[in-house]
PDB file of C-alpha atoms and ligand atoms in Angstrom:
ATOM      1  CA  UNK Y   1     -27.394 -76.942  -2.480  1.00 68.00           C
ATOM      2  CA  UNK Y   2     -26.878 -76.202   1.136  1.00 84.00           C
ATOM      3  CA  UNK Y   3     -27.995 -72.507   2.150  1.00 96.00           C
ATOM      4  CA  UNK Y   4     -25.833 -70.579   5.467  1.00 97.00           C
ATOM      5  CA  UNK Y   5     -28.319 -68.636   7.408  1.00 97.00           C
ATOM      6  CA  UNK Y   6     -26.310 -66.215  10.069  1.00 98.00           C
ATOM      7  CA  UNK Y   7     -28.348 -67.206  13.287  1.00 98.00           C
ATOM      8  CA  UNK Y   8     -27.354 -66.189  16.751  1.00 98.00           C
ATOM      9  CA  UNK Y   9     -26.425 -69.499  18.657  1.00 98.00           C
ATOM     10  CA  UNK Y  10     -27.791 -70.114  22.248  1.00 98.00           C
ATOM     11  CA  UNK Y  11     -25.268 -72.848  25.023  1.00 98.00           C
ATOM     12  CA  UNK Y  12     -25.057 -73.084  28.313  1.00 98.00           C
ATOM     13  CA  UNK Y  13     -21.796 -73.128  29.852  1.00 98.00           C
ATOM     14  CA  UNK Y  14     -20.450 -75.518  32.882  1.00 97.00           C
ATOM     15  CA  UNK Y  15     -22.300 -73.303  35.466  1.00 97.00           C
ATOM     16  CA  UNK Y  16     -25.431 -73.571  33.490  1.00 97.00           C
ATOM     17  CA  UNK Y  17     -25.440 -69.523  32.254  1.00 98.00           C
ATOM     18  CA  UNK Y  18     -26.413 -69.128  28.616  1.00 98.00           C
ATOM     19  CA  UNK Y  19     -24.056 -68.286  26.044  1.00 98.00           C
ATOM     20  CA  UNK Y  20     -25.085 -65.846  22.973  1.00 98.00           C
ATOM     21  CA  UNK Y  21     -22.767 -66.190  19.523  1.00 98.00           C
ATOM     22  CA  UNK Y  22     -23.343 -64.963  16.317  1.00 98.00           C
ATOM     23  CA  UNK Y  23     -22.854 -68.398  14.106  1.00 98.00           C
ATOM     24  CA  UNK Y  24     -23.193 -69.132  10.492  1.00 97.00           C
ATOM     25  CA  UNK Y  25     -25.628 -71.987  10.221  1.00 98.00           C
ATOM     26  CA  UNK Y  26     -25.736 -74.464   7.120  1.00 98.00           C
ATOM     27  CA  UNK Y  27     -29.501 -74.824   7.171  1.00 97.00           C
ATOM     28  CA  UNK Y  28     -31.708 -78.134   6.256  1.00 95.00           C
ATOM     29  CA  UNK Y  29     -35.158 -78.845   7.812  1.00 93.00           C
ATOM     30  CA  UNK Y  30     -34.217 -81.824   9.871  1.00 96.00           C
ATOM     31  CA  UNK Y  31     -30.182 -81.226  10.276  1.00 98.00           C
ATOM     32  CA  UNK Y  32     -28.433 -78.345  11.052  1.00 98.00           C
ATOM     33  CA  UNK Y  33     -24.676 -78.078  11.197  1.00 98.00           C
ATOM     34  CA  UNK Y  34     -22.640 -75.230  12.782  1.00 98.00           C
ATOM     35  CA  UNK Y  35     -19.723 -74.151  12.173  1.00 97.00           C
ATOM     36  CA  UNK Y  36     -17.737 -72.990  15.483  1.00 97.00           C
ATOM     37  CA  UNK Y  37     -14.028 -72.195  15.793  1.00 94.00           C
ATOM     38  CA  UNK Y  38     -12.635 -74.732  18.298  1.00 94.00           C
ATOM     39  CA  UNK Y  39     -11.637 -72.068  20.098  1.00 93.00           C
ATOM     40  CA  UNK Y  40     -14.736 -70.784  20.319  1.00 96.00           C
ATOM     41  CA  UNK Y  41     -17.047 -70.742  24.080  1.00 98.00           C
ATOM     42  CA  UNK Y  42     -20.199 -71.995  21.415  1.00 98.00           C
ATOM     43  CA  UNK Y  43     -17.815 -75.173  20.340  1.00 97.00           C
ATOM     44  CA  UNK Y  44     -16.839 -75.677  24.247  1.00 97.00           C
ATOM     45  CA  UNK Y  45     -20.659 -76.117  25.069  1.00 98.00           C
ATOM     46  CA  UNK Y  46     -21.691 -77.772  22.549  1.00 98.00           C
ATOM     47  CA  UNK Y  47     -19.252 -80.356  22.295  1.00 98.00           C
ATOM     48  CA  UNK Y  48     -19.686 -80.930  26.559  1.00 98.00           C
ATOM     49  CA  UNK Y  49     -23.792 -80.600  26.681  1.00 98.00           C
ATOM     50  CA  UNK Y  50     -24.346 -81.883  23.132  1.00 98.00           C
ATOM     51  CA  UNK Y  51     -27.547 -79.435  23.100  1.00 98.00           C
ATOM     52  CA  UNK Y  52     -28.371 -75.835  21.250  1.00 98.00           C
ATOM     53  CA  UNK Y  53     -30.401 -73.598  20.170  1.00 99.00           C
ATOM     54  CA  UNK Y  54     -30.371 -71.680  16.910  1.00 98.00           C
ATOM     55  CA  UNK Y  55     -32.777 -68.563  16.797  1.00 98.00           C
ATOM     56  CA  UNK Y  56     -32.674 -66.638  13.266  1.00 98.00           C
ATOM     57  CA  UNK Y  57     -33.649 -62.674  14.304  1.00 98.00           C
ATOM     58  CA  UNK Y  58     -33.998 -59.689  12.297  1.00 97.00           C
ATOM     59  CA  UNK Y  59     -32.226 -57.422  15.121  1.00 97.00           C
ATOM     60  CA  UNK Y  60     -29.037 -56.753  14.366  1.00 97.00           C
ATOM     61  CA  UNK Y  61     -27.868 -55.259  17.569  1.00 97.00           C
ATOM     62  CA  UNK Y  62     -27.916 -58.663  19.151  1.00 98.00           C
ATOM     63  CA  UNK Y  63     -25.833 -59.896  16.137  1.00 97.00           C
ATOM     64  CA  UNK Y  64     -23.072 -57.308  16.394  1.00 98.00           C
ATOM     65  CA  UNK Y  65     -23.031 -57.561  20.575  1.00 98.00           C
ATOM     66  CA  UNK Y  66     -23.254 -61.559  20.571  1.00 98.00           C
ATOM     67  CA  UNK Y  67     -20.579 -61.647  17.813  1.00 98.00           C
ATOM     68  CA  UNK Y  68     -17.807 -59.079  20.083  1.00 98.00           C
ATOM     69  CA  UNK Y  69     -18.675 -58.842  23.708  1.00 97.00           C
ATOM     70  CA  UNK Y  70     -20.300 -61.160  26.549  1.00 96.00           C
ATOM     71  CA  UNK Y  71     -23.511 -59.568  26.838  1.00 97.00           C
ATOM     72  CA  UNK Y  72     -26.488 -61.834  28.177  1.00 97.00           C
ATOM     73  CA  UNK Y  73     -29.918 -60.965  26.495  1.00 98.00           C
ATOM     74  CA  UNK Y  74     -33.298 -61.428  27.264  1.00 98.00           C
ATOM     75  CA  UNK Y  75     -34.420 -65.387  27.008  1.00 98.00           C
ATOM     76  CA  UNK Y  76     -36.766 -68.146  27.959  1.00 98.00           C
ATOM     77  CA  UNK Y  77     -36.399 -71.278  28.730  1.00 98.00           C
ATOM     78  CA  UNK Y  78     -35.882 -73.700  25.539  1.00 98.00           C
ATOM     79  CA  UNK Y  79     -38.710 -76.923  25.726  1.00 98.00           C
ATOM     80  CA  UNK Y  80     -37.123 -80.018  24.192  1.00 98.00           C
ATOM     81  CA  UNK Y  81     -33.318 -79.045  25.122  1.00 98.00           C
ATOM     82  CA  UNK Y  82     -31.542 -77.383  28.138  1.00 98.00           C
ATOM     83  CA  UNK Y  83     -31.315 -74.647  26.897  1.00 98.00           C
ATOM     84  CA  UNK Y  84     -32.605 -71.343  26.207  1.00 98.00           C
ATOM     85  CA  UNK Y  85     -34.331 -69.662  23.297  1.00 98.00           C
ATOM     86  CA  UNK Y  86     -33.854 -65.417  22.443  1.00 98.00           C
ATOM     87  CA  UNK Y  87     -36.924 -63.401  23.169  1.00 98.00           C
ATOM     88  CA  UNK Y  88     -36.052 -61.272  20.532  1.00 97.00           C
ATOM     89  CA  UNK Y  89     -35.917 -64.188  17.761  1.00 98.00           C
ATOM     90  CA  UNK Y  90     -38.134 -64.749  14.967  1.00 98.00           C
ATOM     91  CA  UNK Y  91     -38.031 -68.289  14.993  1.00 98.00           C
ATOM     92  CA  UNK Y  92     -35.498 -70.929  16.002  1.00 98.00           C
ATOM     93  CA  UNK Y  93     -35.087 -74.507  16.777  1.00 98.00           C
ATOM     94  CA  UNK Y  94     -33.890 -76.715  19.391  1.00 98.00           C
ATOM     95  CA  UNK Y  95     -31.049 -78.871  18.514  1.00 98.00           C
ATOM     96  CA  UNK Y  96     -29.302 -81.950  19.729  1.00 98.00           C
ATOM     97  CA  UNK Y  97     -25.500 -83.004  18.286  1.00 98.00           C
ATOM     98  CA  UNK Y  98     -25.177 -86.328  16.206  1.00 98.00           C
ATOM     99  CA  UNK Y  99     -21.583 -85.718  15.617  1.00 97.00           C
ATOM    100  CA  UNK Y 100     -18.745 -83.423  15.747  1.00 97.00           C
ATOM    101  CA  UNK Y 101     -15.860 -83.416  12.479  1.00 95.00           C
ATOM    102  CA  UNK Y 102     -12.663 -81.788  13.551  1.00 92.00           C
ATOM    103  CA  UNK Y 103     -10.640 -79.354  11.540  1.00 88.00           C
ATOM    104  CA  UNK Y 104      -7.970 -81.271   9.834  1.00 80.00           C
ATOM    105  CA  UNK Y 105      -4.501 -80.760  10.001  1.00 68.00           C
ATOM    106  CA  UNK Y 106      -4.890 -76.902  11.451  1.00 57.00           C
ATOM    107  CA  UNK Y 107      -3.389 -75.577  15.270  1.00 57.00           C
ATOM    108  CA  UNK Y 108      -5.269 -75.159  17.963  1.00 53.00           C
ATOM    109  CA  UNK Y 109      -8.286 -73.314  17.430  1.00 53.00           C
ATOM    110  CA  UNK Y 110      -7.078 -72.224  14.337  1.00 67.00           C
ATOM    111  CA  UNK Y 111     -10.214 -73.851  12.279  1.00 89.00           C
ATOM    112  CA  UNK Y 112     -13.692 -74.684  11.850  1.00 93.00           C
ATOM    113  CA  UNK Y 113     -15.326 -78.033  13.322  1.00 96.00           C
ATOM    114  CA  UNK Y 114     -18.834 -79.193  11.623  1.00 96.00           C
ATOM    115  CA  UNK Y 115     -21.082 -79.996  14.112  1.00 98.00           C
ATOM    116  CA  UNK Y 116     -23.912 -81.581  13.277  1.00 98.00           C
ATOM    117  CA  UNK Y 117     -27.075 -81.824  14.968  1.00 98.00           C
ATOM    118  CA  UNK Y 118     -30.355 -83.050  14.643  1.00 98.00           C
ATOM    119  CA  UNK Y 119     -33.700 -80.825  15.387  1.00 98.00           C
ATOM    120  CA  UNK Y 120     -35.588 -81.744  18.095  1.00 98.00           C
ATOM    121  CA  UNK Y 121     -37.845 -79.055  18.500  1.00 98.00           C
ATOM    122  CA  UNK Y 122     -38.877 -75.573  17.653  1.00 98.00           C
ATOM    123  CA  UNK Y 123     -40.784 -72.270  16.778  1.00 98.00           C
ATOM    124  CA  UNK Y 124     -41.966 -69.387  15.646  1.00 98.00           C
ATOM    125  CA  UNK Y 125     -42.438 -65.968  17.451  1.00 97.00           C
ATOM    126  CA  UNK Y 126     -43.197 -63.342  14.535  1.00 96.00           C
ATOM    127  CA  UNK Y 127     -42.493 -63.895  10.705  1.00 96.00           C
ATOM    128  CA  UNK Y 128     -38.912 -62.776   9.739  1.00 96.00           C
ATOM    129  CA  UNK Y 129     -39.316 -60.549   6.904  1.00 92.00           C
ATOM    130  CA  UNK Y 130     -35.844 -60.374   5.617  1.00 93.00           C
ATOM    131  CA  UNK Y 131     -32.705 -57.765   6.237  1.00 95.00           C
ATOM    132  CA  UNK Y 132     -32.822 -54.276   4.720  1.00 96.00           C
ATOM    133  CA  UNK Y 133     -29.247 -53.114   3.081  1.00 96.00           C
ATOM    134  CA  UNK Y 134     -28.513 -51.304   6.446  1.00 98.00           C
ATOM    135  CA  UNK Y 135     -29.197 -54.529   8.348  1.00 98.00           C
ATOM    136  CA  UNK Y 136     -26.907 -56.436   6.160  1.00 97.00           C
ATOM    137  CA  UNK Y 137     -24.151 -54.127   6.217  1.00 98.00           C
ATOM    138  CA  UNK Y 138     -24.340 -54.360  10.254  1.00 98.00           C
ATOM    139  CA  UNK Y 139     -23.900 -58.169   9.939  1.00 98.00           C
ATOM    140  CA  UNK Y 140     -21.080 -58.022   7.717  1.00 97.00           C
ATOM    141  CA  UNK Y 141     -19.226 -55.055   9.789  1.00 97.00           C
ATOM    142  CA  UNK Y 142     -19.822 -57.856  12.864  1.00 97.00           C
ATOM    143  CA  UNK Y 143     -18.088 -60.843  11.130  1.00 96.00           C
ATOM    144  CA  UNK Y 144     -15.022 -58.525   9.894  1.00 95.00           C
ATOM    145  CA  UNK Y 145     -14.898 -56.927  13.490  1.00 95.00           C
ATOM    146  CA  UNK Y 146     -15.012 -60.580  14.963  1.00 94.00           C
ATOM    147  CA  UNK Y 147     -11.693 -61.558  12.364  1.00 91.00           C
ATOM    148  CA  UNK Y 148      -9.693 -58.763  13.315  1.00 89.00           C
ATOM    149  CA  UNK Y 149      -7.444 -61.383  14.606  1.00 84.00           C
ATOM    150  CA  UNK Y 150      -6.411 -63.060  11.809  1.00 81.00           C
ATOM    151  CA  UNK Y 151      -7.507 -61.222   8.490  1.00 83.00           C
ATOM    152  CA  UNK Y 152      -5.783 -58.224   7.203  1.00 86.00           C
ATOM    153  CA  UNK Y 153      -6.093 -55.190   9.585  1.00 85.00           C
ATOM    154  CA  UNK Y 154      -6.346 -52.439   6.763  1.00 87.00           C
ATOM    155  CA  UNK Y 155      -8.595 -54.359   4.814  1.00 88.00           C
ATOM    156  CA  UNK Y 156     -11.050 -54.564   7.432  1.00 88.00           C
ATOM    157  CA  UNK Y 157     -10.735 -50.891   8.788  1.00 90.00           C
ATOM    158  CA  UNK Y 158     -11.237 -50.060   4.600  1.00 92.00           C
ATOM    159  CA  UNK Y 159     -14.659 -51.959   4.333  1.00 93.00           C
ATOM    160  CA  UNK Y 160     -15.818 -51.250   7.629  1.00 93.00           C
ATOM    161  CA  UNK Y 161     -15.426 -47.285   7.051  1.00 93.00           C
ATOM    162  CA  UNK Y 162     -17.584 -48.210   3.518  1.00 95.00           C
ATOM    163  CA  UNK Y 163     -20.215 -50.298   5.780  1.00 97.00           C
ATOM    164  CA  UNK Y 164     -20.307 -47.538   8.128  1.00 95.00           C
ATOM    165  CA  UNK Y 165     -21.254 -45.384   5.504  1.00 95.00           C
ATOM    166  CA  UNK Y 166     -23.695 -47.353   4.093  1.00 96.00           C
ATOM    167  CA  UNK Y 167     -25.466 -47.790   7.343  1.00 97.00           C
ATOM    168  CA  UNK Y 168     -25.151 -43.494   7.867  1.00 95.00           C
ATOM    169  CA  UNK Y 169     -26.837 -43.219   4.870  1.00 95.00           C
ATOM    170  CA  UNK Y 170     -29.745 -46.007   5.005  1.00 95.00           C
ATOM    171  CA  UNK Y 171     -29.757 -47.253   8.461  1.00 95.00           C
ATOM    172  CA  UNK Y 172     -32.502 -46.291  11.060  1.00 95.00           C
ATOM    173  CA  UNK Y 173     -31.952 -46.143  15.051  1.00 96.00           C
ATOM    174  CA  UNK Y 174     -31.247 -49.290  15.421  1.00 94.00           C
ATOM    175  CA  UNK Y 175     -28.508 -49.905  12.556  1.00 97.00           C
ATOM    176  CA  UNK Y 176     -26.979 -46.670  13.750  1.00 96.00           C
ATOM    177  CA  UNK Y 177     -26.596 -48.265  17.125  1.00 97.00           C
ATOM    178  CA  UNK Y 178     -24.908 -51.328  16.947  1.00 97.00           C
ATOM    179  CA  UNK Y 179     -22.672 -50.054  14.113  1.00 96.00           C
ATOM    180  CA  UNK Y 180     -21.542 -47.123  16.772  1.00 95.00           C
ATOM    181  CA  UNK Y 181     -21.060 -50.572  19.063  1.00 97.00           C
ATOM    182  CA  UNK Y 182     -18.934 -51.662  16.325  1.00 96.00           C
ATOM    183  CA  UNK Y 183     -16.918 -48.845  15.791  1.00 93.00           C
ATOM    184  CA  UNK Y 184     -15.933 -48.808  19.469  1.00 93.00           C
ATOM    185  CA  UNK Y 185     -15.349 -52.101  19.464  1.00 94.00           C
ATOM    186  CA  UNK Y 186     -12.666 -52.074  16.662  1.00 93.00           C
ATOM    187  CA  UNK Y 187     -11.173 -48.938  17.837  1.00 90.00           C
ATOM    188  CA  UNK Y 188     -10.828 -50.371  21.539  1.00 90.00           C
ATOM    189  CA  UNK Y 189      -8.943 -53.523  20.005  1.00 88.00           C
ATOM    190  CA  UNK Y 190      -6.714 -51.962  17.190  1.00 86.00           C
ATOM    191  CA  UNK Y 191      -6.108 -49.327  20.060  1.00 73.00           C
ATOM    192  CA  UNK Y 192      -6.967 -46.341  17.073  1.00 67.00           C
ATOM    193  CA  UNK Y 193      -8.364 -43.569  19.372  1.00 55.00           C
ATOM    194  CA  UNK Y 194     -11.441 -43.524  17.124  1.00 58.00           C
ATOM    195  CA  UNK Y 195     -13.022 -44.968  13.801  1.00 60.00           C
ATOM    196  CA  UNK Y 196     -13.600 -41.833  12.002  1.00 58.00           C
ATOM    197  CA  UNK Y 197     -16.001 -41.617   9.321  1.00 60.00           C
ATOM    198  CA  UNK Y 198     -15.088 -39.199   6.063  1.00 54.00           C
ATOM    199  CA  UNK Y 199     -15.854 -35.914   6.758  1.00 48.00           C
ATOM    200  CA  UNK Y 200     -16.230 -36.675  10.421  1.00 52.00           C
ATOM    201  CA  UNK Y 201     -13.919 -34.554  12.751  1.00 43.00           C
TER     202      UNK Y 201
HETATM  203  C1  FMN A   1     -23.035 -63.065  11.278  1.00 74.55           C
HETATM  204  C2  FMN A   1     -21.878 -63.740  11.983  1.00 74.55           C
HETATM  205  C3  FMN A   1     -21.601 -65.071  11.701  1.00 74.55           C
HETATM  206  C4  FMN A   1     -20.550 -65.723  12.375  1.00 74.55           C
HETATM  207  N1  FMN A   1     -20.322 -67.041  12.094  1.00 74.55           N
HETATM  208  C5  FMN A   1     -19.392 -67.714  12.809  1.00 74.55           C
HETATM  209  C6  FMN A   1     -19.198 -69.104  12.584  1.00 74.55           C
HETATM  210  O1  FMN A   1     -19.850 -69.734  11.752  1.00 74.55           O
HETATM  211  N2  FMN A   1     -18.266 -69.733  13.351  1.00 74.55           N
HETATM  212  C7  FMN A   1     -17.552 -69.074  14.313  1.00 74.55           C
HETATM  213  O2  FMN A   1     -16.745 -69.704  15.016  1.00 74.55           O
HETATM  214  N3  FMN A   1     -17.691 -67.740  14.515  1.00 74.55           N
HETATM  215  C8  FMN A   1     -18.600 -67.053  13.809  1.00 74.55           C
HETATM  216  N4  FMN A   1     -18.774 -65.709  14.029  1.00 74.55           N
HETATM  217  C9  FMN A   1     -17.942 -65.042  15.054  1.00 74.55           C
HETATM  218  C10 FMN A   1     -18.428 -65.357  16.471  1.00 74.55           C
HETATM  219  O3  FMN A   1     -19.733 -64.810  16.691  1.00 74.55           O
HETATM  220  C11 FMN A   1     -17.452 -64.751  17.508  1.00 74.55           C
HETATM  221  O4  FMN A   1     -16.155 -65.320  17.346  1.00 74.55           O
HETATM  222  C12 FMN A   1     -17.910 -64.945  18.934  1.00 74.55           C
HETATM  223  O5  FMN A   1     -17.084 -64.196  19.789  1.00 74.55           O
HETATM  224  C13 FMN A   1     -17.884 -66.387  19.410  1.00 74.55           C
HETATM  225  O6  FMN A   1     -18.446 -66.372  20.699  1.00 74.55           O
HETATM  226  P1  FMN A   1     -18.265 -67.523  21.768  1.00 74.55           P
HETATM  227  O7  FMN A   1     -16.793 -67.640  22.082  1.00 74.55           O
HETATM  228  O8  FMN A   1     -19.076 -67.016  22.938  1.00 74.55           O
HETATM  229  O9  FMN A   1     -18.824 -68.783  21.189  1.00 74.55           O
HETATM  230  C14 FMN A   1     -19.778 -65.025  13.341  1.00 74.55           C
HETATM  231  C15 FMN A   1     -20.053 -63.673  13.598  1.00 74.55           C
HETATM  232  C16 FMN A   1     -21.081 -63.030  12.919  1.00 74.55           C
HETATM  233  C17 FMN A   1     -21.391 -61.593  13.221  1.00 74.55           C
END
C-alpha cells in the first residue's frame, strides 16, 4: 500500500530562484511520485529541469505560506541535484524525474500529473517526531485554502472556522500564526472583510 506524506516541494525556476510548494508525496524508499496540478509553478520546473527536492518538516508555517503565497525561505544548497534543500526540514531527499503521466482527458490545468522520480540523494537534519492535532488542523486549513478555486466556497469557510477553532483551543505560537496567515489569506481572496471566529467581534 502506497502511503502520501504532505512534504513541502523545493524547484528552481528558469532564472534559477527556488520555488517552495506544499505537495502531497506518494512515498517509497527508492521512488517518489508527486502529484502537481499542471498548472502548477512545481509541475513547470519539474517537468523543464527534471530535478527536486522533497523535505518532510514539522513546521507548519512554511506549509500554510508555501501552499498560498510566494514566499522564499531559508535554504542550502541541495548536493546530488540543482537544487536546494529547506533549512527548516527534518529530512528530505534529492530527486531526479524518470517520467511524467499526464492527466487524462481533463482541461488545461484542470488535473493531476504523476511524476515520478527516482532518489538520488538525501538526509536528515533532526528526527521528525510527528504532527500534534493543532499541527494537523493547520495543514488541512492550507490544502482547503489552496482549493478555494474549485471546491465549494461555504464548505470550506464551514471547516476552516471548525479548524480554526481547533487550533484556538490546542495550538501553540506557532499554529496560531500561520492559521491567522490563513485566515487573511481566505478573507483577501473571497473578498469577506474578515474570517471571524464564534464569539469573536
Ligand atoms: C499539505 C498540502 C498538500 C498539497 N498537495 C498538493 C499536491 O499534491 N498537488 C498540487 O498540485 N497542489 C498541492 N497543494 C497545493 C499547492 O501547495 C498550491 O497550489 C501551491 O500554490 C502550488 O505552488 P506552485 O505554483 O508554486 O507550485 C497542497 C497544499 C498543501 C497545504
Amino acid at each position: 500500500m502506497s502511503v502520501v506524506i504532505e512534504t513541502v516541494v523545493t524547484t528552481l525556476d528558469e532564472s534559477g530562484e527556488p520555488n517552495f510548494a506544499a505537495m502531497g508525496v506518494v512515498w517509497g524508499a527508492e521512488t517518489l511520485t508527486i502529484r502537481p496540478f499542471t498548472n502548477t509553478r512545481t509541475y513547470r520546473n519539474l517537468t523543464r529541469t527534471g530535478e527536486a527536492v522533497i523535505n518532510v518538516t514539522d513546521n507548519v508555517l512554511i506549509f500554510a505560506k508555501s501552499a498560498l503565497s510566494r514566499e522564499r525561505f531559508d535554504c542550502t544548497p541541495a548536493a546530488r541535484v540543482r537544487g536546494v534543500v529547506l533549512r527548516d526540514t527534518c529530512y528530505w531527499r534529492e530527486v531526479s524525474v524518470k517520467e511524467v503521466v499526464l492527466p487524462r482527458g481533463d482541461a488545461p490545468g484542470a488535473g493531476q500529473a504523476d511524476v515520478v522520480t527516482q532518489v538520488v540523494g538525501g538526509g536528515e537534519v533532526r528526527q521528525f517526531d510527528g504532527l500534534c492535532r493543532a499541527k494537523h488542523a493547520v495543514v488541512e486549513a492550507s490544502i482547503l485554502a489552496s482549493r478555494l478555486r474549485f471546491l465549494p466556497r461555504d464548505e470550506i469557510l464551514g471547516e476552516l472556522i471548525r479548524l480554526d477553532a481547533l487550533v484556538e483551543k490546542t495550538g501553540g505560537p506557532e499554529e496560531r500564526e500561520a492559521m491567522e496567515f490563513i485566515r487573511a489569506h481566505v478573507a483577501k481572496k473571497t473578498s469577506i472583510g474578515r474570517l471571524v471566529r464564534g464569539g469573536e467581534r
